[in-house]
PDB file of C-alpha atoms in Angstrom:
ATOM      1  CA  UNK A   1      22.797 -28.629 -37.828  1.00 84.00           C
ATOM      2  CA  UNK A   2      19.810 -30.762 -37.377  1.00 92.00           C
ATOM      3  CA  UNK A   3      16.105 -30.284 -37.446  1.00 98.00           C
ATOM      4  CA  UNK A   4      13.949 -31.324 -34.498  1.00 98.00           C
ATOM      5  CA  UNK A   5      10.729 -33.730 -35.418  1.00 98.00           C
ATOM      6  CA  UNK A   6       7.895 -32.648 -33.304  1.00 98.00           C
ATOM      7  CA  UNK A   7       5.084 -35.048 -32.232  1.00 98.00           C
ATOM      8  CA  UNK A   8       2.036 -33.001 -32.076  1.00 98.00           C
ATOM      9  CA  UNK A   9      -1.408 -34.021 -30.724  1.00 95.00           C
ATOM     10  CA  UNK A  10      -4.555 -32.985 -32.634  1.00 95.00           C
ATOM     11  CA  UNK A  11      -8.035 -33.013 -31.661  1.00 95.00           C
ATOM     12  CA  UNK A  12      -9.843 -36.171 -31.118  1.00 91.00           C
ATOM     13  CA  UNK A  13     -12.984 -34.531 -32.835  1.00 85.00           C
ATOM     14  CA  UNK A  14     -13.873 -30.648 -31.644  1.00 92.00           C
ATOM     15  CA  UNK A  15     -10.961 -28.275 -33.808  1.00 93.00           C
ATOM     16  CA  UNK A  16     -10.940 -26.081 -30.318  1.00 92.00           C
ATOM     17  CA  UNK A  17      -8.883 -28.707 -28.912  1.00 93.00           C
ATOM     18  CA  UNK A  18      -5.973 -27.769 -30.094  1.00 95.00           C
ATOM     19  CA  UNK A  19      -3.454 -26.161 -27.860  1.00 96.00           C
ATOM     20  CA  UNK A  20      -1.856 -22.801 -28.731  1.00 97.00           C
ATOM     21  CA  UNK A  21       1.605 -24.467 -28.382  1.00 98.00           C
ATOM     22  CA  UNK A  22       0.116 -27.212 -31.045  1.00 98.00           C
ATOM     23  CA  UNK A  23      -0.561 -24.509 -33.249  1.00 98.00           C
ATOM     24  CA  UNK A  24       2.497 -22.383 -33.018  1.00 98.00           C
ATOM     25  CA  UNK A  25       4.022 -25.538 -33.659  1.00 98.00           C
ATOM     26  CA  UNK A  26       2.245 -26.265 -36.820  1.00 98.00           C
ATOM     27  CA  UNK A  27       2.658 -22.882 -37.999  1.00 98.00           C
ATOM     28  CA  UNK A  28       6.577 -22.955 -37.181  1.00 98.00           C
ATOM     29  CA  UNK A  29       8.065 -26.026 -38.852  1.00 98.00           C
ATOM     30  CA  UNK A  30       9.223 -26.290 -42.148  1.00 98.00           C
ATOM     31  CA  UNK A  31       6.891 -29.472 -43.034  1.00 98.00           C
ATOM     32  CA  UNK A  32       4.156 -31.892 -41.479  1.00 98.00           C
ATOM     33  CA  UNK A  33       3.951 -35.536 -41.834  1.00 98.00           C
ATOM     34  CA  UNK A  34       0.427 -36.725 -41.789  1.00 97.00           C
ATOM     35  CA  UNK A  35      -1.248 -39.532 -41.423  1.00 93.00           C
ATOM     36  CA  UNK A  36      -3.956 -38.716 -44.163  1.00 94.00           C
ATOM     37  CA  UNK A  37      -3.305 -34.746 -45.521  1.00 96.00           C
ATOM     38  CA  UNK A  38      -7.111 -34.434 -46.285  1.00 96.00           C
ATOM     39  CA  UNK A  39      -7.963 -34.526 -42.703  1.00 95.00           C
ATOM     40  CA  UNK A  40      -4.509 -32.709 -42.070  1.00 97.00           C
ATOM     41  CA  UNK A  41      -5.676 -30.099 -44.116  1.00 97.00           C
ATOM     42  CA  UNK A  42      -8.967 -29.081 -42.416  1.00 96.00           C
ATOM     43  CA  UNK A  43      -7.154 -28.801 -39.451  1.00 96.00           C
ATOM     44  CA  UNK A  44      -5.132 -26.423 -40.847  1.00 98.00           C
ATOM     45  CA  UNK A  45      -7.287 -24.331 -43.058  1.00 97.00           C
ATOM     46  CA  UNK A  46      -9.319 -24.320 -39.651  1.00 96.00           C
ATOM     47  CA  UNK A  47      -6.420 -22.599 -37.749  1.00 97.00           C
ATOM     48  CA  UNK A  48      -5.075 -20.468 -41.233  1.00 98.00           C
ATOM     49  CA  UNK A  49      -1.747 -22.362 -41.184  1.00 98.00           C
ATOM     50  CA  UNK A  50       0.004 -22.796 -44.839  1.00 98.00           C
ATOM     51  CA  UNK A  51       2.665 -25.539 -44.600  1.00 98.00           C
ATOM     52  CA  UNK A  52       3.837 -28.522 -47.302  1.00 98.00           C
ATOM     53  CA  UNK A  53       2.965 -31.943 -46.045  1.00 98.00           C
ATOM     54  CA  UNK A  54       3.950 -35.754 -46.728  1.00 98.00           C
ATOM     55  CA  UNK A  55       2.406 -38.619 -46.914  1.00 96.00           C
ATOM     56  CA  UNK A  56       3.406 -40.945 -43.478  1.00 97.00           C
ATOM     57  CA  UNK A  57       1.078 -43.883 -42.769  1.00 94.00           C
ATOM     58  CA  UNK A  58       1.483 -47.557 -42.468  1.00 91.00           C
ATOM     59  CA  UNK A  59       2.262 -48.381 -45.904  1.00 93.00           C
ATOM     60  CA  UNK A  60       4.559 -46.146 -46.793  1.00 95.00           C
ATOM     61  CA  UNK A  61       6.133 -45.533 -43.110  1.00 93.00           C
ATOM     62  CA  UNK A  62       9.292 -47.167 -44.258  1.00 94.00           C
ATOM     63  CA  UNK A  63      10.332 -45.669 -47.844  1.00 95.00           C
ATOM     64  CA  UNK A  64       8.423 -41.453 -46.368  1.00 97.00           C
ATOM     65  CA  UNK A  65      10.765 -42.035 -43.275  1.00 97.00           C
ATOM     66  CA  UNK A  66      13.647 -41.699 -44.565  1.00 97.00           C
ATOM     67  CA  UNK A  67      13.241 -39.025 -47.023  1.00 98.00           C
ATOM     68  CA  UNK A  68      11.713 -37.537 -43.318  1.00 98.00           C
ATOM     69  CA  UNK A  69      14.555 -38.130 -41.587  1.00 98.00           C
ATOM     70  CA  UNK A  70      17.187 -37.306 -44.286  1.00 98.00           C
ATOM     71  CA  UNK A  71      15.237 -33.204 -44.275  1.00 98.00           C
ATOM     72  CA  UNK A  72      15.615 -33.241 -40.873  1.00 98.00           C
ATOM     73  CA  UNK A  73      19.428 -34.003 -40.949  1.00 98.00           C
ATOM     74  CA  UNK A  74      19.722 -31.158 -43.340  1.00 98.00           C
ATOM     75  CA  UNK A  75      18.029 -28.518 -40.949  1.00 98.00           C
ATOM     76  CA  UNK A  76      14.146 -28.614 -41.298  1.00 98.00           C
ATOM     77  CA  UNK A  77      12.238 -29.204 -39.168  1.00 98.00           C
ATOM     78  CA  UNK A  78       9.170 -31.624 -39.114  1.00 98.00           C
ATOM     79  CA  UNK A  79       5.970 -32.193 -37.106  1.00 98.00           C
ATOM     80  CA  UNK A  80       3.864 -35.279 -37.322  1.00 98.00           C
ATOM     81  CA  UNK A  81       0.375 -35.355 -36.602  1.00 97.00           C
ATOM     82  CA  UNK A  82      -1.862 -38.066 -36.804  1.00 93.00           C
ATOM     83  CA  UNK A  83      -5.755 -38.313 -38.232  1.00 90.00           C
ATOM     84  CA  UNK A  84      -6.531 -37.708 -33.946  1.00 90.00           C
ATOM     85  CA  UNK A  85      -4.824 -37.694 -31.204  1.00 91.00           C
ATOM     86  CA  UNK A  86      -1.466 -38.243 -30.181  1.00 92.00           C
ATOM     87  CA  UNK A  87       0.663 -39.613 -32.800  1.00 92.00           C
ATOM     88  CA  UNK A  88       2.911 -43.022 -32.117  1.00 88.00           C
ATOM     89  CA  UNK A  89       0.256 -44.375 -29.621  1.00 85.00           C
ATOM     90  CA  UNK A  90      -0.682 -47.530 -32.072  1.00 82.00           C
ATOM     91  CA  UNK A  91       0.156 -45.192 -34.788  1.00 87.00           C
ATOM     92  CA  UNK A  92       2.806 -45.507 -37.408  1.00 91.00           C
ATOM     93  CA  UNK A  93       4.535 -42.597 -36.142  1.00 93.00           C
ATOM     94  CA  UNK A  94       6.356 -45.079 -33.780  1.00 94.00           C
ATOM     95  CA  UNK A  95       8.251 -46.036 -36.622  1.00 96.00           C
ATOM     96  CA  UNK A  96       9.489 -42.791 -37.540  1.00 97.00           C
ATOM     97  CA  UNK A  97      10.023 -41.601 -33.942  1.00 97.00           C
ATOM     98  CA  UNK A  98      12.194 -45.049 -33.771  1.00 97.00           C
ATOM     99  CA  UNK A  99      14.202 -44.118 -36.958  1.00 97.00           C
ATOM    100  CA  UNK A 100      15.236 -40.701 -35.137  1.00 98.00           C
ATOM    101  CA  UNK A 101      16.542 -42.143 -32.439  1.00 97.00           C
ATOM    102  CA  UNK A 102      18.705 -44.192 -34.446  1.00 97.00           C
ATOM    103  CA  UNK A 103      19.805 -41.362 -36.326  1.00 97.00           C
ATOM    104  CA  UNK A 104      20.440 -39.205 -33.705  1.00 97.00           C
ATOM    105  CA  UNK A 105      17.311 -36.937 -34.541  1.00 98.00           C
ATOM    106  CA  UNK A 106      16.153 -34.706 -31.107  1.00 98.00           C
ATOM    107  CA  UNK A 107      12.071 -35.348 -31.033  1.00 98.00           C
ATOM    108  CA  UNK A 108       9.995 -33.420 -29.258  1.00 98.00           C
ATOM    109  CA  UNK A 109       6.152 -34.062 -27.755  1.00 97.00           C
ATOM    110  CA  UNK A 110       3.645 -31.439 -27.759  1.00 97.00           C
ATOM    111  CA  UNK A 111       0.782 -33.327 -25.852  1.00 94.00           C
ATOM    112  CA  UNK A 112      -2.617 -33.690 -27.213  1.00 91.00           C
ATOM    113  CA  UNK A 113      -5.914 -35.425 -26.676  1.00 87.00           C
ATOM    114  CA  UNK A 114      -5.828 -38.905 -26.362  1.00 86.00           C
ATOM    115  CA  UNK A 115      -8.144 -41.419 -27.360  1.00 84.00           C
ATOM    116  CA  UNK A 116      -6.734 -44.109 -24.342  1.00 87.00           C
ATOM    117  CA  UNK A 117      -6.769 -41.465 -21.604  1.00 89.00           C
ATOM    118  CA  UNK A 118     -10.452 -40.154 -22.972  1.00 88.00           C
ATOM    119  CA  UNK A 119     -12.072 -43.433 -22.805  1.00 85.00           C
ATOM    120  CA  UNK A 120     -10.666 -44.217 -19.763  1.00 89.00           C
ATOM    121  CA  UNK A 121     -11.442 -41.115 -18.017  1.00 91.00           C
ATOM    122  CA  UNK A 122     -15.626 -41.129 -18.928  1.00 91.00           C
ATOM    123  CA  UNK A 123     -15.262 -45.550 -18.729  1.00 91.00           C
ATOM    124  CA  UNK A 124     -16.884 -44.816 -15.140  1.00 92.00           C
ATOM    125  CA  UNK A 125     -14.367 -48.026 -14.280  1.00 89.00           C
ATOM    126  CA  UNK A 126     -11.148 -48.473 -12.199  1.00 90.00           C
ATOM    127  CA  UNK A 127      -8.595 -45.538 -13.770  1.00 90.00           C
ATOM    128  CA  UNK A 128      -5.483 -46.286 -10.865  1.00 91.00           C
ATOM    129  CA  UNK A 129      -4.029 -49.233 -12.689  1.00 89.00           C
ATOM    130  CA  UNK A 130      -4.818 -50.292 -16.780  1.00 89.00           C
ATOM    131  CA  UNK A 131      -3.459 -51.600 -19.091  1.00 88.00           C
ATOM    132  CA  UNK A 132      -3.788 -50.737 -23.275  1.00 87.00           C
ATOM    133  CA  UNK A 133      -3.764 -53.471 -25.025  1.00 84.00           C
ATOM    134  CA  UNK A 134      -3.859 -51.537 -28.699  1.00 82.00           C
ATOM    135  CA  UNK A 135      -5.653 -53.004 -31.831  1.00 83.00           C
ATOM    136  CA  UNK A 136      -6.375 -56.430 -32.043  1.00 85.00           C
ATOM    137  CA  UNK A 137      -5.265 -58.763 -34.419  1.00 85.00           C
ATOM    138  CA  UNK A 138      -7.973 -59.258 -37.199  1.00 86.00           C
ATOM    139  CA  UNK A 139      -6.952 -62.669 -37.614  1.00 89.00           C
ATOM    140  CA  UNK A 140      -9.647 -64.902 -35.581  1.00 90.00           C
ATOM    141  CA  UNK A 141      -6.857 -67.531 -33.918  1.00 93.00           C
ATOM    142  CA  UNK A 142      -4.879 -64.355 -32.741  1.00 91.00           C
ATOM    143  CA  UNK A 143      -7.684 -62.183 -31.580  1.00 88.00           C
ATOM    144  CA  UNK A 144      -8.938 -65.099 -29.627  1.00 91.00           C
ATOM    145  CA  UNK A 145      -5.297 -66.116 -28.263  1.00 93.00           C
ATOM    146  CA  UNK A 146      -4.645 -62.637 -27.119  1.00 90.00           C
ATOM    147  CA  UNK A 147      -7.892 -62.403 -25.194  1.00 91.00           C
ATOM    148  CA  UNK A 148      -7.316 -65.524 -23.335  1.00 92.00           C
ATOM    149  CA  UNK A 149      -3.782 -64.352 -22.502  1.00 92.00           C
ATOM    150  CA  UNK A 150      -5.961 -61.836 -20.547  1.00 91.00           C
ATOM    151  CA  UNK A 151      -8.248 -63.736 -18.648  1.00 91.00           C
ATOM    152  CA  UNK A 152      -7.133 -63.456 -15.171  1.00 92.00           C
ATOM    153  CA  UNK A 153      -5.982 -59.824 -15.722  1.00 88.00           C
ATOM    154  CA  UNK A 154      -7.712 -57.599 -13.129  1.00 88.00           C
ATOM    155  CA  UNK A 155      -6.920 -54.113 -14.282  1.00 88.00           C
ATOM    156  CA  UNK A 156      -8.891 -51.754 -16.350  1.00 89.00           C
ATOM    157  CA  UNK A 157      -8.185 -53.088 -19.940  1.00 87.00           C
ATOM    158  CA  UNK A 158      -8.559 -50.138 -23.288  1.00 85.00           C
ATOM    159  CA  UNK A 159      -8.431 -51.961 -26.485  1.00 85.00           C
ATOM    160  CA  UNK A 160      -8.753 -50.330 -29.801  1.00 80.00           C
ATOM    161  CA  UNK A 161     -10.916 -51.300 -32.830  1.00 75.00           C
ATOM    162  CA  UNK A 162     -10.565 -51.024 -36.710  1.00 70.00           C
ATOM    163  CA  UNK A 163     -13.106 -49.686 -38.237  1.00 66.00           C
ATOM    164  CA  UNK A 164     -15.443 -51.812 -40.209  1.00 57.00           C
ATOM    165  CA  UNK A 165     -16.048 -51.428 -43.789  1.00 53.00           C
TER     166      UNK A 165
END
């Protein structure tokens, strides 16, 4: 019988913001895939949870997801948690949540904070109709292609930002 995966949010900064149903989550599955397990891990140590963890971001997304799925096929069950927020929102866990489907593999969402919805609510601008746009390309051409694709659009726009190093 197969495992579920889980898609759990996690607090956008404040450790209270995690739900009880987040954290019997966490402290119910078999294994978490996180986006980075040192920031995983004060989350956890936070709430006393104990639980093994992989490795899932972007770069290894492909070769983790299947070794992911294929535990899940075999009966555990997984949640994935990103650094903040809700995972698969311009998140690798897309990918993984993609690769279930494929295989057959029941997710689940346990809702979370959201960066998008946060913004948006405090913006003090039009919240009936938007539109997320994600992250920008870093690529100059790109970046400046996709915002003039935009011009004329009259909705509330959210766009995300890579940090700079």
């Amino acid at each position: 019988m197969s495992g579920i995966l889980y898609v759990t949010g996690t607090p956008i900064g404040n450790l209270s913001d995690l739900s009880p149903r987040a954290v019997e989550t966490l402290e119910s599955v078999d294994f978490i895939a996180a986006e980075d397990t040192r920031v995983t891990l004060k989350l956890l140590n936070h709430f006393g949870i104990k639980k093994p963890m992989v490795s899932y971001f972007e770069h290894n997304k492909r070769e983790r997801g299947e070794i992911i799925c294929a535990r899940i096929e075999q009966g555990e069950n997984c949640a994935i948690v990103t650094d903040a927020g809700m995972p698969c929102i311009s998140d690798p866990g897309e990918d993984l949540v993609k690769l279930c489907e494929e295989r057959g593999i029941k997710t689940v969402v346990i809702p979370g904070p959201s960066a998008v919805i946060s913004a948006l609510a405090v913006s003090g601008l039009s919240t009936g109709r938007f539109t997320f746009e994600g992250f920008l390309s870093v690529n100059k051409k790109s970046r400046t292609d996709h915002l003039k694709s935009l011009a004329n659009e009259h909705r509330t726009m959210i766009f995300y930002e890579a940090p700079h190093k």
